[in-house]
Amino acid sequence: MNGYAAFLKKEMYEFAKTYRLIIMLALSAVFGIANPLVAKLTPEILESLMTDGIVITIPEPTVYDSWQQFFKNATQMGLIVMVILFSGVMSTELTKGTLINLLTKGLSRAAVILSKYTCMVLVWTASIVLSFGLTYGYTLYLFPGEEASNLLFSVFCLWLFGLFLQAVILLSAVITKTGYGCLLITGAAAAACMIADIIPAAHRYNPVSLAADNMALITGAAEPSSLCYAILVSCMFSVIFVLLSLSVFRKKQL
Amino acid sequence: MDPTRLKEYLPFLIPLIIAQLALGITALVHVLRHPRYRFGNRVMWALVVMLIQFIGPAVYFVFGRGEE
């Protein structure tokens, strides 16, 4: 436990010192601010592009457009940036051999894996909270008096999908030893989930529906209960992947 | 867009500009103080960091930053 706390502190410090923390938080903040703004300005931008002959009628932007921007950016850019920033989570220390000293001094291997996962979860939570908070505040400012349903639950689903993806990153980082291998496996896992999503029957159980059904939840087209299996499956796989990383890392030659 | 409309969006623009400047300047200082990069040279990274909004500094810190 002691080793875990100390290594977590070191992990956070490293994340800040390699400038990854500022990038993650700054990009979350930028997206958070830009989402409602883009939603509000899209009709005006299109209008300015219109020439004489063409008439495009665009409905007045609503609170839904703002959240659509949020979920589009968070599920695409947000997750991609997160995966790229975390792809080096094991590889830098494995290739430099800096872990060996700590492990021979009695730091348990489980503590290394668990504190790395905790660090990823903390950073992801912070950036989702920041991005969501900014979008929420500015959406209230730009679209006063409009409400979206199931908003918190929808963001919770996205957050949970992030945790699932991070468990995949952790496992692939432990298996491959290099940053690029980690990116490749994580990308392949995400692609496999998306391909499996083509089968309608699998959609209920597929973790990727946590990041795909957000708008349907907000507009009321989907019930929160329709996602309960996907949530269960994601939690289960996250735990399994973390446990697998633990057991792979325990036997790994450094 | 006329200036009065611009005023309406100031609460958005100011934080965005601050975020961009903070990222850009942090990255620029780093580029100028650390002469080694994984690829590219100082002029290239300085331009990338200052001219490409938001993505430039991120790309520099993730891919371009050399080992200490």
PDB file of C-alpha atoms in Angstrom:
ATOM      1  CA  MET A   1       0.000   0.000   0.000  1.00  0.00           C
ATOM      2  CA  ASN A   2       2.847   2.307   0.879  1.00  0.00           C
ATOM      3  CA  GLY A   3       4.568   1.546  -2.387  1.00  0.00           C
ATOM      4  CA  TYR A   4       1.319   2.114  -4.236  1.00  0.00           C
ATOM      5  CA  ALA A   5       0.857   5.605  -2.815  1.00  0.00           C
ATOM      6  CA  ALA A   6       4.462   6.573  -3.452  1.00  0.00           C
ATOM      7  CA  PHE A   7       4.416   5.246  -7.008  1.00  0.00           C
ATOM      8  CA  LEU A   8       1.091   6.957  -7.723  1.00  0.00           C
ATOM      9  CA  LYS A   9       2.623  10.239  -6.620  1.00  0.00           C
ATOM     10  CA  LYS A  10       5.620   9.620  -8.876  1.00  0.00           C
ATOM     11  CA  GLU A  11       3.287   8.719 -11.768  1.00  0.00           C
ATOM     12  CA  MET A  12       1.290  11.953 -11.416  1.00  0.00           C
ATOM     13  CA  TYR A  13       4.496  13.951 -11.106  1.00  0.00           C
ATOM     14  CA  GLU A  14       5.857  12.333 -14.269  1.00  0.00           C
ATOM     15  CA  PHE A  15       2.615  13.024 -16.118  1.00  0.00           C
ATOM     16  CA  ALA A  16       2.835  16.690 -15.183  1.00  0.00           C
ATOM     17  CA  LYS A  17       6.556  16.995 -15.885  1.00  0.00           C
ATOM     18  CA  THR A  18       6.316  15.481 -19.368  1.00  0.00           C
ATOM     19  CA  TYR A  19       3.676  18.139 -20.175  1.00  0.00           C
ATOM     20  CA  ARG A  20       1.035  15.487 -20.811  1.00  0.00           C
ATOM     21  CA  LEU A  21      -1.200  16.786 -18.036  1.00  0.00           C
ATOM     22  CA  ILE A  22      -1.275  20.345 -19.371  1.00  0.00           C
ATOM     23  CA  ILE A  23      -2.037  19.100 -22.896  1.00  0.00           C
ATOM     24  CA  MET A  24      -4.874  16.880 -21.713  1.00  0.00           C
ATOM     25  CA  LEU A  25      -6.425  19.567 -19.515  1.00  0.00           C
ATOM     26  CA  ALA A  26      -5.901  22.400 -22.009  1.00  0.00           C
ATOM     27  CA  LEU A  27      -7.465  20.432 -24.870  1.00  0.00           C
ATOM     28  CA  SER A  28     -10.404  19.423 -22.640  1.00  0.00           C
ATOM     29  CA  ALA A  29     -10.918  23.044 -21.696  1.00  0.00           C
ATOM     30  CA  VAL A  30     -10.682  24.201 -25.307  1.00  0.00           C
ATOM     31  CA  PHE A  31     -13.209  21.623 -26.478  1.00  0.00           C
ATOM     32  CA  GLY A  32     -15.430  22.402 -23.524  1.00  0.00           C
ATOM     33  CA  ILE A  33     -15.552  26.074 -24.468  1.00  0.00           C
ATOM     34  CA  ALA A  34     -15.716  25.559 -28.213  1.00  0.00           C
ATOM     35  CA  ASN A  35     -18.592  23.035 -28.243  1.00  0.00           C
ATOM     36  CA  PRO A  36     -21.482  25.413 -27.468  1.00  0.00           C
ATOM     37  CA  LEU A  37     -19.844  28.147 -29.526  1.00  0.00           C
ATOM     38  CA  VAL A  38     -19.573  25.991 -32.641  1.00  0.00           C
ATOM     39  CA  ALA A  39     -23.164  24.859 -32.194  1.00  0.00           C
ATOM     40  CA  LYS A  40     -24.323  28.455 -31.934  1.00  0.00           C
ATOM     41  CA  LEU A  41     -22.263  29.788 -34.819  1.00  0.00           C
ATOM     42  CA  THR A  42     -22.708  27.003 -37.396  1.00  0.00           C
ATOM     43  CA  PRO A  43     -25.833  28.592 -38.973  1.00  0.00           C
ATOM     44  CA  GLU A  44     -24.097  31.970 -39.249  1.00  0.00           C
ATOM     45  CA  ILE A  45     -21.019  30.451 -40.814  1.00  0.00           C
ATOM     46  CA  LEU A  46     -23.135  28.609 -43.364  1.00  0.00           C
ATOM     47  CA  GLU A  47     -25.100  31.779 -44.017  1.00  0.00           C
ATOM     48  CA  SER A  48     -21.960  33.727 -44.793  1.00  0.00           C
ATOM     49  CA  LEU A  49     -20.992  31.045 -47.305  1.00  0.00           C
ATOM     50  CA  MET A  50     -24.284  31.317 -49.131  1.00  0.00           C
ATOM     51  CA  THR A  51     -24.262  33.071 -52.443  1.00  0.00           C
ATOM     52  CA  ASP A  52     -27.207  34.515 -54.330  1.00  0.00           C
ATOM     53  CA  GLY A  53     -28.648  31.469 -55.984  1.00  0.00           C
ATOM     54  CA  ILE A  54     -28.487  29.064 -53.099  1.00  0.00           C
ATOM     55  CA  VAL A  55     -30.827  29.120 -50.165  1.00  0.00           C
ATOM     56  CA  ILE A  56     -30.179  26.786 -47.281  1.00  0.00           C
ATOM     57  CA  THR A  57     -32.592  26.835 -44.430  1.00  0.00           C
ATOM     58  CA  ILE A  58     -30.988  25.884 -41.158  1.00  0.00           C
ATOM     59  CA  PRO A  59     -33.028  25.325 -38.046  1.00  0.00           C
ATOM     60  CA  GLU A  60     -32.256  27.504 -35.060  1.00  0.00           C
ATOM     61  CA  PRO A  61     -29.521  25.784 -33.008  1.00  0.00           C
ATOM     62  CA  THR A  62     -30.696  24.216 -29.791  1.00  0.00           C
ATOM     63  CA  VAL A  63     -29.171  22.829 -26.645  1.00  0.00           C
ATOM     64  CA  TYR A  64     -28.995  19.445 -28.420  1.00  0.00           C
ATOM     65  CA  ASP A  65     -26.586  20.797 -31.031  1.00  0.00           C
ATOM     66  CA  SER A  66     -24.259  21.902 -28.268  1.00  0.00           C
ATOM     67  CA  TRP A  67     -24.288  18.459 -26.647  1.00  0.00           C
ATOM     68  CA  GLN A  68     -23.914  16.809 -30.009  1.00  0.00           C
ATOM     69  CA  GLN A  69     -20.699  18.784 -30.469  1.00  0.00           C
ATOM     70  CA  PHE A  70     -19.581  17.748 -26.985  1.00  0.00           C
ATOM     71  CA  PHE A  71     -20.123  14.045 -27.567  1.00  0.00           C
ATOM     72  CA  LYS A  72     -18.667  14.162 -31.053  1.00  0.00           C
ATOM     73  CA  ASN A  73     -15.467  15.819 -29.841  1.00  0.00           C
ATOM     74  CA  ALA A  74     -15.158  13.819 -26.634  1.00  0.00           C
ATOM     75  CA  THR A  75     -15.654  10.453 -28.311  1.00  0.00           C
ATOM     76  CA  GLN A  76     -13.365  11.217 -31.235  1.00  0.00           C
ATOM     77  CA  MET A  77     -10.654  13.737 -30.387  1.00  0.00           C
ATOM     78  CA  GLY A  78     -10.877  13.276 -26.635  1.00  0.00           C
ATOM     79  CA  LEU A  79     -10.444   9.518 -26.690  1.00  0.00           C
ATOM     80  CA  ILE A  80      -7.781   9.627 -29.420  1.00  0.00           C
ATOM     81  CA  VAL A  81      -5.724  12.210 -27.534  1.00  0.00           C
ATOM     82  CA  MET A  82      -6.126  10.168 -24.351  1.00  0.00           C
ATOM     83  CA  VAL A  83      -4.937   6.973 -26.032  1.00  0.00           C
ATOM     84  CA  ILE A  84      -1.927   8.693 -27.649  1.00  0.00           C
ATOM     85  CA  LEU A  85      -0.889  10.394 -24.406  1.00  0.00           C
ATOM     86  CA  PHE A  86      -1.145   7.162 -22.433  1.00  0.00           C
ATOM     87  CA  SER A  87       0.397   4.871 -25.028  1.00  0.00           C
ATOM     88  CA  GLY A  88       3.819   5.373 -23.450  1.00  0.00           C
ATOM     89  CA  VAL A  89       2.568   4.474 -20.007  1.00  0.00           C
ATOM     90  CA  MET A  90       4.772   1.386 -19.653  1.00  0.00           C
ATOM     91  CA  SER A  91       7.146   1.625 -22.577  1.00  0.00           C
ATOM     92  CA  THR A  92       9.322   4.548 -21.444  1.00  0.00           C
ATOM     93  CA  GLU A  93      10.170   2.902 -18.154  1.00  0.00           C
ATOM     94  CA  LEU A  94      10.582  -0.540 -19.678  1.00  0.00           C
ATOM     95  CA  THR A  95      12.929   0.562 -22.445  1.00  0.00           C
ATOM     96  CA  LYS A  96      15.004   2.792 -20.153  1.00  0.00           C
ATOM     97  CA  GLY A  97      15.110   0.127 -17.457  1.00  0.00           C
ATOM     98  CA  THR A  98      14.333   2.622 -14.700  1.00  0.00           C
ATOM     99  CA  LEU A  99      11.743   0.318 -13.159  1.00  0.00           C
ATOM    100  CA  ILE A 100      14.274  -2.372 -12.310  1.00  0.00           C
ATOM    101  CA  ASN A 101      15.872  -0.385  -9.485  1.00  0.00           C
ATOM    102  CA  LEU A 102      12.546   0.216  -7.805  1.00  0.00           C
ATOM    103  CA  LEU A 103      11.396  -3.370  -8.164  1.00  0.00           C
ATOM    104  CA  THR A 104      14.593  -4.812  -6.708  1.00  0.00           C
ATOM    105  CA  LYS A 105      14.222  -2.466  -3.730  1.00  0.00           C
ATOM    106  CA  GLY A 106      10.962  -4.135  -2.842  1.00  0.00           C
ATOM    107  CA  LEU A 107       8.245  -2.253  -4.740  1.00  0.00           C
ATOM    108  CA  SER A 108       5.646  -4.861  -5.667  1.00  0.00           C
ATOM    109  CA  ARG A 109       4.808  -5.321  -9.334  1.00  0.00           C
ATOM    110  CA  ALA A 110       1.102  -5.148  -8.565  1.00  0.00           C
ATOM    111  CA  ALA A 111       1.605  -1.690  -7.065  1.00  0.00           C
ATOM    112  CA  VAL A 112       3.213  -0.497 -10.318  1.00  0.00           C
ATOM    113  CA  ILE A 113       0.289  -1.656 -12.469  1.00  0.00           C
ATOM    114  CA  LEU A 114      -2.428  -0.495 -10.098  1.00  0.00           C
ATOM    115  CA  SER A 115      -0.933   2.938  -9.545  1.00  0.00           C
ATOM    116  CA  LYS A 116      -0.499   3.428 -13.290  1.00  0.00           C
ATOM    117  CA  TYR A 117      -4.145   2.545 -13.850  1.00  0.00           C
ATOM    118  CA  THR A 118      -5.218   4.844 -11.009  1.00  0.00           C
ATOM    119  CA  CYS A 119      -3.215   7.681 -12.528  1.00  0.00           C
ATOM    120  CA  MET A 120      -4.874   7.188 -15.924  1.00  0.00           C
ATOM    121  CA  VAL A 121      -8.326   7.075 -14.345  1.00  0.00           C
ATOM    122  CA  LEU A 122      -7.675  10.232 -12.328  1.00  0.00           C
ATOM    123  CA  VAL A 123      -6.461  12.199 -15.343  1.00  0.00           C
ATOM    124  CA  TRP A 124      -9.348  10.991 -17.509  1.00  0.00           C
ATOM    125  CA  THR A 125     -11.879  11.873 -14.802  1.00  0.00           C
ATOM    126  CA  ALA A 126     -10.399  15.330 -14.367  1.00  0.00           C
ATOM    127  CA  SER A 127     -10.476  16.085 -18.079  1.00  0.00           C
ATOM    128  CA  ILE A 128     -14.043  14.809 -18.523  1.00  0.00           C
ATOM    129  CA  VAL A 129     -15.208  16.861 -15.543  1.00  0.00           C
ATOM    130  CA  LEU A 130     -13.452  19.961 -16.873  1.00  0.00           C
ATOM    131  CA  SER A 131     -14.770  19.579 -20.411  1.00  0.00           C
ATOM    132  CA  PHE A 132     -18.285  18.720 -19.260  1.00  0.00           C
ATOM    133  CA  GLY A 133     -18.372  21.551 -16.733  1.00  0.00           C
ATOM    134  CA  LEU A 134     -17.306  24.154 -19.277  1.00  0.00           C
ATOM    135  CA  THR A 135     -19.718  22.906 -21.929  1.00  0.00           C
ATOM    136  CA  TYR A 136     -22.518  22.813 -19.356  1.00  0.00           C
ATOM    137  CA  GLY A 137     -21.857  26.339 -18.146  1.00  0.00           C
ATOM    138  CA  TYR A 138     -21.545  27.893 -21.569  1.00  0.00           C
ATOM    139  CA  THR A 139     -24.537  25.950 -22.893  1.00  0.00           C
ATOM    140  CA  LEU A 140     -26.639  27.417 -20.092  1.00  0.00           C
ATOM    141  CA  TYR A 141     -25.320  30.839 -21.058  1.00  0.00           C
ATOM    142  CA  LEU A 142     -25.969  30.516 -24.789  1.00  0.00           C
ATOM    143  CA  PHE A 143     -29.156  28.456 -24.719  1.00  0.00           C
ATOM    144  CA  PRO A 144     -30.934  29.594 -21.565  1.00  0.00           C
ATOM    145  CA  GLY A 145     -34.024  27.750 -20.399  1.00  0.00           C
ATOM    146  CA  GLU A 146     -33.463  24.565 -22.373  1.00  0.00           C
ATOM    147  CA  GLU A 147     -32.902  21.229 -20.727  1.00  0.00           C
ATOM    148  CA  ALA A 148     -31.453  17.968 -21.968  1.00  0.00           C
ATOM    149  CA  SER A 149     -32.542  14.701 -20.417  1.00  0.00           C
ATOM    150  CA  ASN A 150     -30.243  11.997 -19.006  1.00  0.00           C
ATOM    151  CA  LEU A 151     -27.263  14.300 -19.335  1.00  0.00           C
ATOM    152  CA  LEU A 152     -25.259  13.073 -16.361  1.00  0.00           C
ATOM    153  CA  PHE A 153     -25.953   9.433 -17.141  1.00  0.00           C
ATOM    154  CA  SER A 154     -24.816   9.965 -20.713  1.00  0.00           C
ATOM    155  CA  VAL A 155     -21.541  11.533 -19.588  1.00  0.00           C
ATOM    156  CA  PHE A 156     -21.114   8.736 -17.054  1.00  0.00           C
ATOM    157  CA  CYS A 157     -21.355   6.207 -19.918  1.00  0.00           C
ATOM    158  CA  LEU A 158     -18.678   8.060 -21.847  1.00  0.00           C
ATOM    159  CA  TRP A 159     -16.469   8.146 -18.754  1.00  0.00           C
ATOM    160  CA  LEU A 160     -16.959   4.423 -18.254  1.00  0.00           C
ATOM    161  CA  PHE A 161     -15.994   3.740 -21.869  1.00  0.00           C
ATOM    162  CA  GLY A 162     -12.826   5.732 -21.202  1.00  0.00           C
ATOM    163  CA  LEU A 163     -12.039   3.451 -18.250  1.00  0.00           C
ATOM    164  CA  PHE A 164     -12.593   0.393 -20.456  1.00  0.00           C
ATOM    165  CA  LEU A 165     -10.265   1.803 -23.106  1.00  0.00           C
ATOM    166  CA  GLN A 166      -7.619   2.561 -20.488  1.00  0.00           C
ATOM    167  CA  ALA A 167      -7.734  -1.018 -19.264  1.00  0.00           C
ATOM    168  CA  VAL A 168      -7.107  -2.069 -22.886  1.00  0.00           C
ATOM    169  CA  ILE A 169      -4.205   0.409 -23.102  1.00  0.00           C
ATOM    170  CA  LEU A 170      -2.714  -0.945 -19.887  1.00  0.00           C
ATOM    171  CA  LEU A 171      -2.938  -4.556 -20.990  1.00  0.00           C
ATOM    172  CA  SER A 172      -1.497  -3.893 -24.440  1.00  0.00           C
ATOM    173  CA  ALA A 173       1.278  -1.742 -22.947  1.00  0.00           C
ATOM    174  CA  VAL A 174       2.241  -4.577 -20.625  1.00  0.00           C
ATOM    175  CA  ILE A 175       2.183  -7.113 -23.455  1.00  0.00           C
ATOM    176  CA  THR A 176       4.037  -5.204 -26.164  1.00  0.00           C
ATOM    177  CA  LYS A 177       6.680  -3.163 -24.310  1.00  0.00           C
ATOM    178  CA  THR A 178       6.663  -0.421 -26.996  1.00  0.00           C
ATOM    179  CA  GLY A 179       4.506   2.636 -27.396  1.00  0.00           C
ATOM    180  CA  TYR A 180       3.607   1.892 -30.997  1.00  0.00           C
ATOM    181  CA  GLY A 181       2.598  -1.684 -30.246  1.00  0.00           C
ATOM    182  CA  CYS A 182       0.337  -0.373 -27.548  1.00  0.00           C
ATOM    183  CA  LEU A 183      -1.282   2.092 -29.946  1.00  0.00           C
ATOM    184  CA  LEU A 184      -1.727  -0.649 -32.523  1.00  0.00           C
ATOM    185  CA  ILE A 185      -3.396  -3.125 -30.169  1.00  0.00           C
ATOM    186  CA  THR A 186      -5.641  -0.496 -28.612  1.00  0.00           C
ATOM    187  CA  GLY A 187      -6.670   0.690 -32.062  1.00  0.00           C
ATOM    188  CA  ALA A 188      -7.347  -2.876 -33.139  1.00  0.00           C
ATOM    189  CA  ALA A 189      -9.434  -3.516 -30.019  1.00  0.00           C
ATOM    190  CA  ALA A 190     -11.484  -0.368 -30.616  1.00  0.00           C
ATOM    191  CA  ALA A 191     -11.929  -1.309 -34.284  1.00  0.00           C
ATOM    192  CA  ALA A 192     -13.035  -4.818 -33.299  1.00  0.00           C
ATOM    193  CA  CYS A 193     -15.653  -3.346 -30.963  1.00  0.00           C
ATOM    194  CA  MET A 194     -16.913  -1.064 -33.730  1.00  0.00           C
ATOM    195  CA  ILE A 195     -17.084  -3.888 -36.265  1.00  0.00           C
ATOM    196  CA  ALA A 196     -18.959  -6.021 -33.757  1.00  0.00           C
ATOM    197  CA  ASP A 197     -21.392  -3.123 -33.446  1.00  0.00           C
ATOM    198  CA  ILE A 198     -22.636  -3.881 -36.976  1.00  0.00           C
ATOM    199  CA  ILE A 199     -24.470  -6.901 -35.578  1.00  0.00           C
ATOM    200  CA  PRO A 200     -27.669  -5.434 -34.120  1.00  0.00           C
ATOM    201  CA  ALA A 201     -27.988  -8.130 -31.464  1.00  0.00           C
ATOM    202  CA  ALA A 202     -24.522  -7.345 -30.120  1.00  0.00           C
ATOM    203  CA  HIS A 203     -25.247  -3.638 -29.659  1.00  0.00           C
ATOM    204  CA  ARG A 204     -26.815  -4.203 -26.236  1.00  0.00           C
ATOM    205  CA  TYR A 205     -23.670  -5.833 -24.908  1.00  0.00           C
ATOM    206  CA  ASN A 206     -21.019  -3.910 -26.801  1.00  0.00           C
ATOM    207  CA  PRO A 207     -18.965  -1.453 -24.714  1.00  0.00           C
ATOM    208  CA  VAL A 208     -18.733   0.859 -27.719  1.00  0.00           C
ATOM    209  CA  SER A 209     -22.447   1.629 -27.449  1.00  0.00           C
ATOM    210  CA  LEU A 210     -21.548   3.540 -24.278  1.00  0.00           C
ATOM    211  CA  ALA A 211     -19.790   6.060 -26.494  1.00  0.00           C
ATOM    212  CA  ALA A 212     -22.233   5.823 -29.406  1.00  0.00           C
ATOM    213  CA  ASP A 213     -25.672   6.133 -27.827  1.00  0.00           C
ATOM    214  CA  ASN A 214     -25.038   9.365 -25.926  1.00  0.00           C
ATOM    215  CA  MET A 215     -27.101  11.579 -28.217  1.00  0.00           C
ATOM    216  CA  ALA A 216     -29.967   9.088 -28.287  1.00  0.00           C
ATOM    217  CA  LEU A 217     -29.995   9.171 -24.498  1.00  0.00           C
ATOM    218  CA  ILE A 218     -30.113  12.939 -24.421  1.00  0.00           C
ATOM    219  CA  THR A 219     -32.855  13.339 -26.962  1.00  0.00           C
ATOM    220  CA  GLY A 220     -34.835  10.611 -25.253  1.00  0.00           C
ATOM    221  CA  ALA A 221     -34.622   8.189 -28.193  1.00  0.00           C
ATOM    222  CA  ALA A 222     -32.989   5.565 -25.988  1.00  0.00           C
ATOM    223  CA  GLU A 223     -33.741   4.539 -22.421  1.00  0.00           C
ATOM    224  CA  PRO A 224     -30.898   4.422 -19.866  1.00  0.00           C
ATOM    225  CA  SER A 225     -31.935   0.852 -19.065  1.00  0.00           C
ATOM    226  CA  SER A 226     -31.040  -0.228 -22.617  1.00  0.00           C
ATOM    227  CA  LEU A 227     -27.373   0.269 -21.728  1.00  0.00           C
ATOM    228  CA  CYS A 228     -27.238  -1.736 -18.511  1.00  0.00           C
ATOM    229  CA  TYR A 229     -25.720  -4.809 -20.197  1.00  0.00           C
ATOM    230  CA  ALA A 230     -23.131  -2.698 -21.991  1.00  0.00           C
ATOM    231  CA  ILE A 231     -22.204  -1.113 -18.658  1.00  0.00           C
ATOM    232  CA  LEU A 232     -21.906  -4.515 -17.008  1.00  0.00           C
ATOM    233  CA  VAL A 233     -19.805  -5.906 -19.858  1.00  0.00           C
ATOM    234  CA  SER A 234     -17.495  -2.861 -19.834  1.00  0.00           C
ATOM    235  CA  CYS A 235     -16.957  -3.042 -16.087  1.00  0.00           C
ATOM    236  CA  MET A 236     -16.324  -6.762 -16.278  1.00  0.00           C
ATOM    237  CA  PHE A 237     -13.825  -6.463 -19.121  1.00  0.00           C
ATOM    238  CA  SER A 238     -12.052  -3.531 -17.462  1.00  0.00           C
ATOM    239  CA  VAL A 239     -11.538  -5.587 -14.313  1.00  0.00           C
ATOM    240  CA  ILE A 240     -10.474  -8.638 -16.343  1.00  0.00           C
ATOM    241  CA  PHE A 241      -7.972  -6.604 -18.380  1.00  0.00           C
ATOM    242  CA  VAL A 242      -6.444  -5.032 -15.277  1.00  0.00           C
ATOM    243  CA  LEU A 243      -6.161  -8.461 -13.619  1.00  0.00           C
ATOM    244  CA  LEU A 244      -4.632  -9.887 -16.788  1.00  0.00           C
ATOM    245  CA  SER A 245      -2.113  -7.020 -16.890  1.00  0.00           C
ATOM    246  CA  LEU A 246      -1.221  -7.825 -13.292  1.00  0.00           C
ATOM    247  CA  SER A 247      -0.583 -11.465 -14.039  1.00  0.00           C
ATOM    248  CA  VAL A 248       1.295 -10.805 -17.301  1.00  0.00           C
ATOM    249  CA  PHE A 249       3.477  -8.173 -15.652  1.00  0.00           C
ATOM    250  CA  ARG A 250       4.229 -10.456 -12.708  1.00  0.00           C
ATOM    251  CA  LYS A 251       5.857 -12.998 -15.013  1.00  0.00           C
ATOM    252  CA  LYS A 252       7.424 -10.509 -17.371  1.00  0.00           C
ATOM    253  CA  GLN A 253      11.180 -10.405 -17.856  1.00  0.00           C
ATOM    254  CA  LEU A 254      12.298  -6.798 -17.514  1.00  0.00           C
TER     255      LEU A 254
ATOM    256  CA  MET B   1     -19.774  39.644 -38.465  1.00  0.00           C
ATOM    257  CA  ASP B   2     -20.258  43.121 -37.038  1.00  0.00           C
ATOM    258  CA  PRO B   3     -18.420  44.244 -33.886  1.00  0.00           C
ATOM    259  CA  THR B   4     -21.469  44.141 -31.619  1.00  0.00           C
ATOM    260  CA  ARG B   5     -21.899  40.431 -32.341  1.00  0.00           C
ATOM    261  CA  LEU B   6     -18.236  39.926 -31.589  1.00  0.00           C
ATOM    262  CA  LYS B   7     -18.732  41.423 -28.132  1.00  0.00           C
ATOM    263  CA  GLU B   8     -21.386  38.837 -27.428  1.00  0.00           C
ATOM    264  CA  TYR B   9     -18.854  36.070 -27.921  1.00  0.00           C
ATOM    265  CA  LEU B  10     -16.064  37.627 -25.864  1.00  0.00           C
ATOM    266  CA  PRO B  11     -16.706  35.324 -22.878  1.00  0.00           C
ATOM    267  CA  PHE B  12     -15.801  32.482 -25.229  1.00  0.00           C
ATOM    268  CA  LEU B  13     -12.978  34.065 -27.120  1.00  0.00           C
ATOM    269  CA  ILE B  14     -10.969  35.288 -24.142  1.00  0.00           C
ATOM    270  CA  PRO B  15     -10.567  31.867 -22.460  1.00  0.00           C
ATOM    271  CA  LEU B  16      -9.810  30.264 -25.829  1.00  0.00           C
ATOM    272  CA  ILE B  17      -7.127  32.838 -26.578  1.00  0.00           C
ATOM    273  CA  ILE B  18      -5.664  32.445 -23.086  1.00  0.00           C
ATOM    274  CA  ALA B  19      -5.580  28.652 -23.472  1.00  0.00           C
ATOM    275  CA  GLN B  20      -3.893  28.885 -26.853  1.00  0.00           C
ATOM    276  CA  LEU B  21      -1.331  31.411 -25.631  1.00  0.00           C
ATOM    277  CA  ALA B  22      -0.573  29.387 -22.498  1.00  0.00           C
ATOM    278  CA  LEU B  23      -0.026  26.210 -24.503  1.00  0.00           C
ATOM    279  CA  GLY B  24       1.900  27.967 -27.264  1.00  0.00           C
ATOM    280  CA  ILE B  25       4.217  29.874 -24.946  1.00  0.00           C
ATOM    281  CA  THR B  26       4.920  26.848 -22.723  1.00  0.00           C
ATOM    282  CA  ALA B  27       5.801  24.862 -25.810  1.00  0.00           C
ATOM    283  CA  LEU B  28       7.849  27.673 -27.360  1.00  0.00           C
ATOM    284  CA  VAL B  29       9.911  28.083 -24.194  1.00  0.00           C
ATOM    285  CA  HIS B  30      10.523  24.354 -24.190  1.00  0.00           C
ATOM    286  CA  VAL B  31      11.484  24.349 -27.877  1.00  0.00           C
ATOM    287  CA  LEU B  32      13.968  27.171 -27.382  1.00  0.00           C
ATOM    288  CA  ARG B  33      15.526  25.773 -24.209  1.00  0.00           C
ATOM    289  CA  HIS B  34      15.925  22.167 -25.365  1.00  0.00           C
ATOM    290  CA  PRO B  35      18.008  21.884 -28.528  1.00  0.00           C
ATOM    291  CA  ARG B  36      17.397  18.165 -29.185  1.00  0.00           C
ATOM    292  CA  TYR B  37      14.277  16.871 -30.897  1.00  0.00           C
ATOM    293  CA  ARG B  38      13.256  13.433 -32.013  1.00  0.00           C
ATOM    294  CA  PHE B  39      12.978  14.845 -35.530  1.00  0.00           C
ATOM    295  CA  GLY B  40      12.883  18.263 -37.161  1.00  0.00           C
ATOM    296  CA  ASN B  41      14.780  21.327 -36.029  1.00  0.00           C
ATOM    297  CA  ARG B  42      14.283  24.331 -33.820  1.00  0.00           C
ATOM    298  CA  VAL B  43      12.840  26.665 -36.467  1.00  0.00           C
ATOM    299  CA  MET B  44      10.365  24.066 -37.636  1.00  0.00           C
ATOM    300  CA  TRP B  45       9.101  23.287 -34.120  1.00  0.00           C
ATOM    301  CA  ALA B  46       8.926  26.970 -33.147  1.00  0.00           C
ATOM    302  CA  LEU B  47       6.722  27.634 -36.173  1.00  0.00           C
ATOM    303  CA  VAL B  48       4.584  24.543 -35.609  1.00  0.00           C
ATOM    304  CA  VAL B  49       4.042  25.420 -31.962  1.00  0.00           C
ATOM    305  CA  MET B  50       3.114  29.041 -32.574  1.00  0.00           C
ATOM    306  CA  LEU B  51       1.150  28.748 -35.787  1.00  0.00           C
ATOM    307  CA  ILE B  52      -0.892  25.577 -35.432  1.00  0.00           C
ATOM    308  CA  GLN B  53      -3.507  26.218 -32.810  1.00  0.00           C
ATOM    309  CA  PHE B  54      -3.839  23.731 -29.964  1.00  0.00           C
ATOM    310  CA  ILE B  55      -2.689  20.724 -31.972  1.00  0.00           C
ATOM    311  CA  GLY B  56       0.821  22.088 -32.601  1.00  0.00           C
ATOM    312  CA  PRO B  57       1.978  22.195 -28.950  1.00  0.00           C
ATOM    313  CA  ALA B  58       0.333  18.821 -28.309  1.00  0.00           C
ATOM    314  CA  VAL B  59       2.147  17.221 -31.246  1.00  0.00           C
ATOM    315  CA  TYR B  60       5.432  18.770 -30.120  1.00  0.00           C
ATOM    316  CA  PHE B  61       5.203  17.494 -26.554  1.00  0.00           C
ATOM    317  CA  VAL B  62       4.054  14.022 -27.540  1.00  0.00           C
ATOM    318  CA  PHE B  63       6.143  13.321 -30.638  1.00  0.00           C
ATOM    319  CA  GLY B  64       8.797  15.993 -31.069  1.00  0.00           C
ATOM    320  CA  ARG B  65      10.217  16.451 -27.599  1.00  0.00           C
ATOM    321  CA  GLY B  66      13.649  14.855 -27.325  1.00  0.00           C
ATOM    322  CA  GLU B  67      14.992  12.942 -24.374  1.00  0.00           C
ATOM    323  CA  GLU B  68      16.510  15.025 -21.590  1.00  0.00           C
TER     324      GLU B  68
END
